Amino acid sequence: VRRGRWLRRALAAGGLAAALPAAPAGAQEPGETLPGPTLRYGVLYDVRILPSQRAAHVVLRLDNTESLLRWLRLRVDPDRHRNFEGNGTLTRGDGTVEWHPPAGAGRLEYDFRIDHLRDARSFDARCAEDWALFRGDDLVPPARVRSRVGAESAAHLRLRLPAGWSVAAPWEHEPDGLFRIDRPARRFDRPVGWLVAGRIGVLRERVAGTQLAVAGPLGHGLRRLDLLALLRWTVPSLRELLPEALPPRLLVVGAGDPMWRGGLSGPASLYVHADRPLISNDGTSPLLHELMHTVLRVRAGKGGDWLVEGLAEYYGLELLRRSRTLSRRRHEKILERLAVRGRGAPRLESGDVDGTVVARAVTVLRGLDRELREASDDRRSLDDVLRRVAGRDLLLTSDSFRAVAESVHGASLAGFFRRQLASG
Ligand SMILES: [Zn+2]
C-alpha cells in the first residue's frame, strides 16, 4: 500500500493503527505505570476553495486499516453541506449524514457553501473573487463518532488555494504545508476557528508567549497595525490574569462590508469588522471583548448569558486599565457611566442580553469583586473566580457561577446574588 506523507507522519505522531503505547519521551522508571495504549486512525481534510462557486470542496480521507472508526455522524446544515459521496455506507437523515467507512482507505466528499448571511444584508462567512473568510467549525460540521475504545484521530488539513492566494488560520502549520489539527480534549479532531484566505495582508508577532496573527483581505481598510498595537499593549496583562488559558496561537481576522459589522469569537481566533474602533467612545473595546470570549471559552447555560457577556466586557475593560491603556480615573468614569446605563436593564436572567444588561452585569461583577476583596483583605478577588472558570468549556448559569465564587470566598454569597438578580 502506498502511503502519502500525511499517513507516514500520522504514524510517526503516535501510530495509526499499530497500537503503539503513548509512552513518554523520557526514560521509563522501573515500576512506573505506562499509560494505556493509544490507538490512532489518520484523518486528512483535503480542502479546495473554489471562488467561482463560492464554495469549498472537502474530501475527508481516512486511514482505517484497523477498522478503529466504526461510524461518523455529521450534523449538517442542508443549505451549506451538500452533494455527499463516499465509499462504505452513507445514510442521509434529517440534518445528519452518517458514514460507515470501509476498513482500509475511507473517503467522504462534500461541497461546503461558504457564503452565509447573518442578517438581511451582511455576512458572517463569505467567499468573494479573491478572498474567503469563514469558520473551520462550519467547513467540517460537528460530528459524533463511534470508534474502538480508546481510539482517537490524528488529523491534518490540506488547503488547496487558487494561484496567488495565501491563508491565515489558527492551526499549526507544518513544514510540508499541512496544518496539524489537534484538540487534545477531543477524540475526533475537527478544524475549528476562523480563517481567512486570498489576497490577504498578515502581521505575525510573538507577544507574551503567544503567536499572534492579524489578517484580512487587502483593500478592506483593516487596520492591522492598530489591532496588533492594542494586542501588544494588552495581551501581557491577559497572560498575567490567565496564564493557563491563553492559547499558544491566536488569530484575529477582519474584513469590511458586506461582512457583519460586529465582532465574533471562535477557538483561538476572532473576527472583527474593519470599521469597528479599537476602543469605542463608551470606553469598551470590541476587540478585547471578543478576545475575552476566546480565552474564557465559557458558554451560557439557562439564563447565563448575562455572565458570559458581562465577564467579557468587564475584563476587556480591566485589560485596558491594567495595561495602562486607560488611566485609573478614566476607567472609573467608564464604570460609573455603565452603572447608570445598567439601571434601565431588565432582569439579568431574562434572556435578551442588550447593552443595558451587559452594563448592569459589569456593575454586578464589580460589586462581587469588591465583596471578595473586602472579605479577604485584598487576598481574593474576581480574578480568582475567573481562573476557576476559564478555559474549561463550562456552561455558566447564575447558580454555577455563584458556587465557584463561594469556593473562592469561603462563605455563602446567596444574599449578594439574591439582591443583584432580583432587581432590574
Ligand atoms: Zn460578547
Coordinates of C-alpha atoms and ligand atoms in Angstrom, one line a residue:
V1 CA 0.0 0.0 0.0
R2 CA 1.4 3.4 -1.0
R3 CA 1.1 5.8 1.8
G4 CA 1.0 9.5 1.5
R5 CA 3.2 11.8 3.6
W6 CA 0.4 12.6 5.9
L7 CA -0.1 9.0 6.7
R8 CA 3.6 8.4 7.4
R9 CA 3.6 11.4 9.6
A10 CA 0.5 10.3 11.4
L11 CA 2.2 7.1 12.1
A12 CA 5.3 8.9 13.4
A13 CA 3.0 11.0 15.6
G14 CA 1.7 8.1 17.5
G15 CA 1.0 5.1 15.4
L16 CA -2.0 5.0 13.2
A17 CA -3.3 1.5 13.9
A18 CA -0.2 0.0 15.3
A19 CA -1.4 0.2 18.9
L20 CA 1.8 1.8 19.9
P21 CA 1.7 2.8 23.6
A22 CA 1.8 6.6 24.0
A23 CA 5.0 6.3 26.0
P24 CA 6.5 9.5 27.5
A25 CA 9.7 10.7 25.7
G26 CA 11.9 10.3 28.8
A27 CA 13.3 7.1 30.2
Q28 CA 10.8 4.9 31.9
E29 CA 11.5 4.3 35.6
P30 CA 11.1 0.7 36.6
G31 CA 7.7 0.1 38.3
E32 CA 6.1 3.2 36.8
T33 CA 2.7 2.5 35.2
L34 CA 2.6 3.1 31.5
P35 CA -0.4 5.0 30.2
G36 CA -2.8 2.8 28.3
P37 CA -2.1 2.3 24.6
T38 CA -3.4 5.0 22.3
L39 CA -4.9 3.8 19.0
R40 CA -4.9 6.3 16.2
Y41 CA -6.6 6.5 12.9
G42 CA -5.4 9.0 10.3
V43 CA -7.7 11.7 9.1
L44 CA -6.8 14.2 6.3
Y45 CA -9.2 17.0 5.4
D46 CA -8.3 17.8 1.8
V47 CA -10.0 21.1 1.1
R48 CA -10.1 23.0 -2.2
I49 CA -11.5 26.5 -2.3
L50 CA -13.5 27.3 -5.4
P51 CA -14.2 31.1 -5.6
S52 CA -16.2 30.8 -8.8
Q53 CA -18.7 28.6 -6.9
R54 CA -18.3 30.4 -3.6
A55 CA -17.7 27.0 -2.1
A56 CA -15.1 24.6 -0.8
H57 CA -14.9 21.0 -1.8
V58 CA -14.0 18.8 1.1
V59 CA -12.5 15.3 0.9
L60 CA -12.2 13.5 4.2
R61 CA -9.6 10.8 3.8
L62 CA -9.4 8.2 6.4
D63 CA -6.8 5.6 7.2
N64 CA -9.0 2.9 8.8
T65 CA -6.6 0.0 8.4
E66 CA -7.5 -1.5 11.7
S67 CA -11.2 -0.5 11.5
L68 CA -10.9 1.7 14.5
L69 CA -13.5 4.1 13.3
R70 CA -16.9 2.4 13.1
W71 CA -19.1 5.3 12.1
L72 CA -19.2 9.0 12.0
R73 CA -22.4 11.1 12.1
L74 CA -22.2 14.7 10.9
R75 CA -24.7 17.3 12.0
V76 CA -25.1 19.1 8.7
D77 CA -26.7 22.3 7.5
P78 CA -28.5 21.1 4.4
D79 CA -28.1 24.6 2.8
R80 CA -24.4 24.6 3.2
H81 CA -23.2 20.9 3.2
R82 CA -24.3 19.2 0.0
N83 CA -23.5 16.5 -2.5
F84 CA -22.2 13.9 -0.1
E85 CA -20.4 11.0 -1.7
G86 CA -18.1 8.4 -0.3
N87 CA -17.1 4.7 -0.1
G88 CA -18.6 2.5 2.6
T89 CA -22.2 3.2 3.5
L90 CA -23.7 6.7 3.6
T91 CA -27.1 7.4 5.2
R92 CA -28.7 10.8 4.9
G93 CA -31.1 11.7 7.8
D94 CA -32.9 14.8 8.9
G95 CA -30.0 17.2 9.2
T96 CA -27.5 14.4 9.6
V97 CA -25.2 12.3 7.4
E98 CA -24.0 9.0 8.8
W99 CA -21.0 7.4 7.3
H100 CA -19.8 3.8 8.0
P101 CA -16.4 3.7 6.4
P102 CA -14.9 0.6 5.0
A103 CA -11.8 -1.0 6.5
G104 CA -8.7 0.5 4.9
A105 CA -8.9 3.7 3.0
G106 CA -12.1 5.7 3.6
R107 CA -13.2 8.7 1.5
L108 CA -16.1 11.0 2.2
E109 CA -16.6 14.1 0.0
Y110 CA -19.0 17.0 0.0
D111 CA -19.4 20.6 -1.0
F112 CA -19.5 23.4 1.5
R113 CA -21.2 26.6 0.6
I114 CA -19.1 29.3 2.2
D115 CA -21.4 32.3 2.0
H116 CA -23.6 32.7 5.0
L117 CA -25.9 35.7 5.8
R118 CA -26.1 36.8 9.4
D119 CA -28.9 39.2 8.8
A120 CA -30.7 40.6 5.7
R121 CA -27.6 42.3 4.3
S122 CA -24.4 41.2 6.0
F123 CA -22.4 38.0 6.0
D124 CA -20.7 36.1 8.8
A125 CA -18.9 33.9 6.2
R126 CA -18.1 35.0 2.7
C127 CA -16.3 33.9 -0.4
A128 CA -15.5 36.6 -2.9
E129 CA -13.4 36.6 -6.1
D130 CA -10.1 37.0 -4.3
W131 CA -10.7 36.2 -0.7
A132 CA -12.7 33.9 1.6
L133 CA -13.4 34.3 5.4
F134 CA -15.2 31.7 7.4
R135 CA -15.1 29.3 10.3
G136 CA -13.5 25.9 10.2
D137 CA -16.3 24.8 12.6
D138 CA -18.7 25.2 9.7
L139 CA -16.4 23.7 7.0
V140 CA -16.4 20.5 8.9
P141 CA -19.7 20.3 10.9
P142 CA -19.9 18.8 14.4
A143 CA -19.6 15.0 14.4
R144 CA -20.4 12.1 16.7
V145 CA -18.1 9.2 16.2
R146 CA -18.2 5.6 17.4
S147 CA -14.7 4.1 17.4
R148 CA -13.0 1.3 19.2
V149 CA -12.5 2.1 22.9
G150 CA -9.5 4.4 23.4
A151 CA -9.1 5.2 19.7
E152 CA -8.6 8.7 18.5
S153 CA -7.8 10.6 15.3
A154 CA -4.5 12.0 14.2
A155 CA -5.8 14.8 11.9
H156 CA -4.3 17.1 9.3
L157 CA -5.7 19.6 6.9
R158 CA -4.5 20.4 3.4
L159 CA -5.8 23.6 1.9
R160 CA -5.7 23.9 -1.9
L161 CA -6.0 27.6 -2.9
P162 CA -6.3 29.5 -6.2
A163 CA -3.0 30.8 -7.6
G164 CA -1.8 33.9 -5.7
W165 CA -3.8 33.2 -2.6
S166 CA -2.4 32.7 0.9
V167 CA -4.0 31.8 4.2
A168 CA -4.1 32.7 7.9
A169 CA -5.6 30.0 10.2
P170 CA -5.3 29.3 13.9
W171 CA -3.6 25.9 13.4
E172 CA 0.0 24.8 13.5
H173 CA 1.5 24.9 10.0
E174 CA 3.9 22.1 9.4
P175 CA 6.9 22.4 7.1
D176 CA 5.4 20.5 4.3
G177 CA 2.4 22.8 4.1
L178 CA -0.2 20.8 6.0
F179 CA -2.0 22.1 9.1
R180 CA -1.9 19.8 12.2
I181 CA -5.4 19.7 13.7
D182 CA -5.2 18.7 17.3
R183 CA -7.7 19.4 20.1
P184 CA -6.3 17.4 23.0
A185 CA -9.7 17.2 24.7
R186 CA -11.4 15.7 21.7
R187 CA -11.0 12.2 20.4
F188 CA -12.1 13.2 16.9
D189 CA -10.4 16.4 15.7
R190 CA -12.1 19.0 13.6
P191 CA -10.5 22.2 12.3
V192 CA -12.3 24.8 14.4
G193 CA -11.7 28.6 14.4
W194 CA -11.7 31.5 12.0
L195 CA -9.6 31.6 8.9
V196 CA -9.1 34.0 6.0
A197 CA -7.6 33.1 2.7
G198 CA -7.0 35.0 -0.5
R199 CA -5.0 38.1 -1.4
I200 CA -4.5 39.0 2.2
G201 CA -2.3 41.0 4.4
V202 CA -0.9 39.3 7.5
L203 CA 1.1 40.5 10.5
R204 CA 2.6 38.0 12.8
E205 CA 4.3 38.6 16.1
R206 CA 5.1 36.8 19.3
V207 CA 3.6 38.5 22.4
A208 CA 3.7 37.3 26.0
G209 CA 4.4 33.7 24.7
T210 CA 1.5 33.7 22.2
Q211 CA 2.0 33.7 18.5
L212 CA -0.3 36.5 17.3
A213 CA -1.5 37.0 13.8
V214 CA -3.7 39.7 12.4
A215 CA -5.0 39.1 8.9
G216 CA -7.6 40.3 6.4
P217 CA -8.2 40.8 2.7
L218 CA -6.2 43.6 1.1
G219 CA -8.2 46.7 0.3
H220 CA -10.7 46.3 3.1
G221 CA -9.3 49.0 5.3
L222 CA -8.5 46.6 8.2
R223 CA -6.0 48.5 10.4
R224 CA -3.8 45.6 11.1
L225 CA -1.0 47.6 12.8
D226 CA -3.6 49.3 15.1
L227 CA -5.0 45.9 16.1
L228 CA -1.6 44.5 16.7
A229 CA -0.6 47.5 18.7
L230 CA -3.6 47.2 21.1
L231 CA -2.8 43.5 21.4
R232 CA 0.8 44.2 22.2
W233 CA -0.3 46.5 25.0
T234 CA -2.9 44.3 26.5
V235 CA -2.0 40.6 25.9
P236 CA 0.7 40.7 28.6
S237 CA -1.9 41.7 31.1
L238 CA -4.1 38.9 29.9
R239 CA -1.2 36.4 30.3
E240 CA -0.8 37.6 33.9
L241 CA -4.5 37.3 34.5
L242 CA -5.0 33.8 32.9
P243 CA -1.6 32.2 32.4
E244 CA -3.1 28.8 31.6
A245 CA -6.0 29.8 29.4
L246 CA -4.2 31.9 26.8
P247 CA -3.8 29.7 23.7
P248 CA -0.3 29.2 22.1
R249 CA -1.6 30.9 18.9
L250 CA -4.2 33.5 18.4
L251 CA -5.6 34.8 15.1
V252 CA -7.5 38.0 14.5
V253 CA -9.3 38.2 11.2
G254 CA -11.2 41.1 9.8
A255 CA -12.8 42.5 6.7
G256 CA -15.1 45.3 5.5
D257 CA -18.6 45.3 4.1
P258 CA -20.5 43.2 3.2
M259 CA -19.2 41.4 6.3
W260 CA -21.2 41.7 9.5
R261 CA -20.4 44.9 11.4
G262 CA -19.6 43.4 14.7
G263 CA -17.2 41.0 16.4
L264 CA -17.4 37.2 16.8
S265 CA -15.2 34.9 18.8
G266 CA -14.0 31.4 17.9
P267 CA -11.5 28.9 19.2
A268 CA -8.0 30.5 19.3
S269 CA -9.3 33.2 16.9
L270 CA -11.8 36.0 16.5
Y271 CA -13.4 38.2 13.8
V272 CA -13.9 41.9 13.9
H273 CA -15.3 44.2 11.2
A274 CA -12.7 46.5 9.7
D275 CA -14.8 49.6 10.7
R276 CA -15.0 48.8 14.4
P277 CA -12.9 51.1 16.6
L278 CA -10.2 49.6 18.8
I279 CA -12.0 51.4 21.7
S280 CA -15.5 52.7 21.4
N281 CA -16.4 56.1 22.8
D282 CA -18.2 54.4 25.7
G283 CA -14.7 53.0 26.7
T284 CA -15.3 49.4 25.8
S285 CA -13.2 47.6 23.2
P286 CA -14.9 45.3 20.6
L287 CA -11.5 43.6 20.0
L288 CA -10.8 42.9 23.7
H289 CA -14.4 41.8 24.4
E290 CA -14.1 39.1 21.7
L291 CA -10.6 38.2 22.9
M292 CA -12.0 37.6 26.4
H293 CA -14.7 35.3 24.9
T294 CA -12.0 33.4 23.0
V295 CA -9.8 32.9 26.1
L296 CA -12.6 32.2 28.6
R297 CA -14.3 29.6 26.5
V298 CA -17.4 29.7 28.7
R299 CA -20.9 29.3 27.2
A300 CA -24.2 30.3 28.8
G301 CA -26.4 27.7 30.4
K302 CA -30.0 28.7 31.1
G303 CA -30.2 32.4 32.0
G304 CA -26.4 32.6 32.0
D305 CA -25.9 35.0 29.0
W306 CA -25.5 38.0 31.3
L307 CA -22.4 36.3 32.9
V308 CA -20.8 35.3 29.6
E309 CA -21.3 38.8 28.2
G310 CA -20.6 40.6 31.5
L311 CA -17.3 38.8 32.1
A312 CA -16.1 39.6 28.5
E313 CA -17.0 43.2 28.9
Y314 CA -15.7 43.6 32.5
Y315 CA -12.3 42.0 31.8
G316 CA -12.0 43.7 28.4
L317 CA -12.1 47.0 30.4
E318 CA -9.7 45.5 33.0
L319 CA -7.2 44.7 30.3
L320 CA -7.3 48.4 29.3
R321 CA -6.8 49.5 32.8
R322 CA -4.1 47.0 33.8
S323 CA -2.1 47.7 30.7
R324 CA -2.4 51.4 31.5
T325 CA -4.0 52.0 28.1
L326 CA -6.7 53.7 30.1
S327 CA -5.9 55.7 33.3
R328 CA -7.4 54.5 36.6
R329 CA -9.6 57.6 36.6
R330 CA -10.9 57.2 33.1
H331 CA -11.6 53.5 33.8
E332 CA -13.5 54.6 37.0
K333 CA -15.6 57.1 35.0
I334 CA -16.4 54.4 32.3
L335 CA -17.7 52.1 35.1
E336 CA -19.8 54.8 36.6
R337 CA -21.4 55.5 33.3
L338 CA -22.1 51.8 32.7
A339 CA -23.6 51.7 36.2
V340 CA -26.1 54.4 35.2
R341 CA -26.8 52.8 31.9
G342 CA -27.4 49.4 33.6
R343 CA -30.2 50.9 35.8
G344 CA -32.5 50.6 32.8
A345 CA -31.9 46.9 32.3
P346 CA -34.5 44.2 32.6
R347 CA -33.8 41.3 34.9
L348 CA -30.3 39.9 34.3
E349 CA -31.5 36.3 33.7
S350 CA -34.4 37.3 31.5
G351 CA -32.6 36.1 28.4
D352 CA -32.3 39.0 25.9
V353 CA -28.8 40.5 26.5
D354 CA -28.7 44.0 25.2
G355 CA -26.3 46.8 26.0
T356 CA -28.1 47.7 29.2
V357 CA -27.9 44.2 30.5
V358 CA -24.2 44.0 29.8
A359 CA -23.7 47.3 31.5
R360 CA -25.6 46.1 34.6
A361 CA -23.7 42.8 34.5
V362 CA -20.4 44.7 34.6
T363 CA -21.7 46.6 37.7
V364 CA -22.7 43.4 39.4
L365 CA -19.3 41.8 38.7
R366 CA -17.6 44.9 40.1
G367 CA -19.7 44.6 43.2
L368 CA -18.7 41.0 43.6
D369 CA -15.0 41.8 43.2
R370 CA -15.4 44.4 46.0
E371 CA -17.2 41.8 48.2
L372 CA -14.4 39.3 47.7
R373 CA -11.6 41.8 48.3
E374 CA -13.2 43.3 51.4
A375 CA -13.8 39.8 53.0
S376 CA -10.2 38.7 52.4
D377 CA -8.0 41.8 53.0
D378 CA -7.5 42.0 49.2
R379 CA -6.1 38.5 49.0
R380 CA -9.0 37.2 46.9
S381 CA -10.8 38.9 44.0
L382 CA -12.9 38.2 41.0
D383 CA -9.7 37.2 39.2
D384 CA -9.6 34.0 41.3
V385 CA -13.2 33.2 40.2
L386 CA -12.2 33.9 36.6
R387 CA -9.3 31.5 36.8
R388 CA -11.6 28.7 38.0
V389 CA -14.0 29.1 35.2
A390 CA -11.6 30.0 32.3
G391 CA -10.7 27.5 29.6
R392 CA -12.9 24.6 30.8
D393 CA -15.7 24.8 28.3
L394 CA -18.1 25.4 31.1
L395 CA -21.8 26.1 30.9
L396 CA -22.3 29.1 33.1
T397 CA -25.5 29.8 35.0
S398 CA -26.1 32.2 37.9
D399 CA -26.0 29.2 40.2
S400 CA -22.9 27.5 38.9
F401 CA -21.1 30.8 38.9
R402 CA -22.2 31.6 42.5
A403 CA -20.9 28.2 43.5
V404 CA -17.4 29.0 42.1
A405 CA -17.5 32.4 43.6
E406 CA -18.4 30.9 47.0
S407 CA -15.5 28.4 46.7
V408 CA -13.2 31.4 46.4
H409 CA -15.0 33.4 49.1
G410 CA -15.2 30.6 51.6
A411 CA -18.7 31.6 52.6
S412 CA -22.2 31.9 51.2
L413 CA -22.9 34.6 48.6
A414 CA -26.6 33.8 48.5
G415 CA -27.6 37.2 49.8
F416 CA -25.4 39.1 47.3
F417 CA -26.7 37.1 44.3
R418 CA -30.3 37.3 45.5
R419 CA -30.1 41.1 45.8
Q420 CA -28.4 41.5 42.4
L421 CA -30.7 39.1 40.5
A422 CA -33.9 40.3 42.0
S423 CA -33.5 44.0 40.9
G424 CA -33.9 45.4 37.5
Ligands
ZN1 ZN -20.0 39.1 23.6

